C-alpha angles and dihedrals in degrees: 000000000000090000090054090050090052093049094048092042091051090050091051091050093046092050092046092051092045088056092046091239125152120228088249092055094049093042090054092048090050094042094238133114121268089237092055089049090051089052091050092049091049091051093244095117136037125220135237123232089257092053092045089054092048092048092046091051092046091049093042095236133114121264085241090062094042093053103032107021091236128099120228100210111228108205092209092054091046091051092047092051092047093048092048090059093056127095119248096269092047091048090052091051091047091050092050091048093049091047090054092048091049091052091051090050093048092050091049090051091050091052092058 
């Protein structure tokens, strides 16, 4: 288990540093103490599901990535991120297209 703590802790530290966050900033975002965060980053402490969620949100990554180092790509999240980057006209077109696709899917489900 200690090896897992070190891997996750190292990932937390690397992500925090990549985002130019201090321990204090991330600890506050995750609702934990800076000392506890230091212990996590050093592999001395494990984290609960609640803490993993807080850290993942503070670091803007999924809990999958935080714990495993791999991202399980959620198609809904990918679509939302892509749509958010569009201008107003493009967002309107995307919304109309998604609405049409959703209606087709609902009709197909009703025909089953």
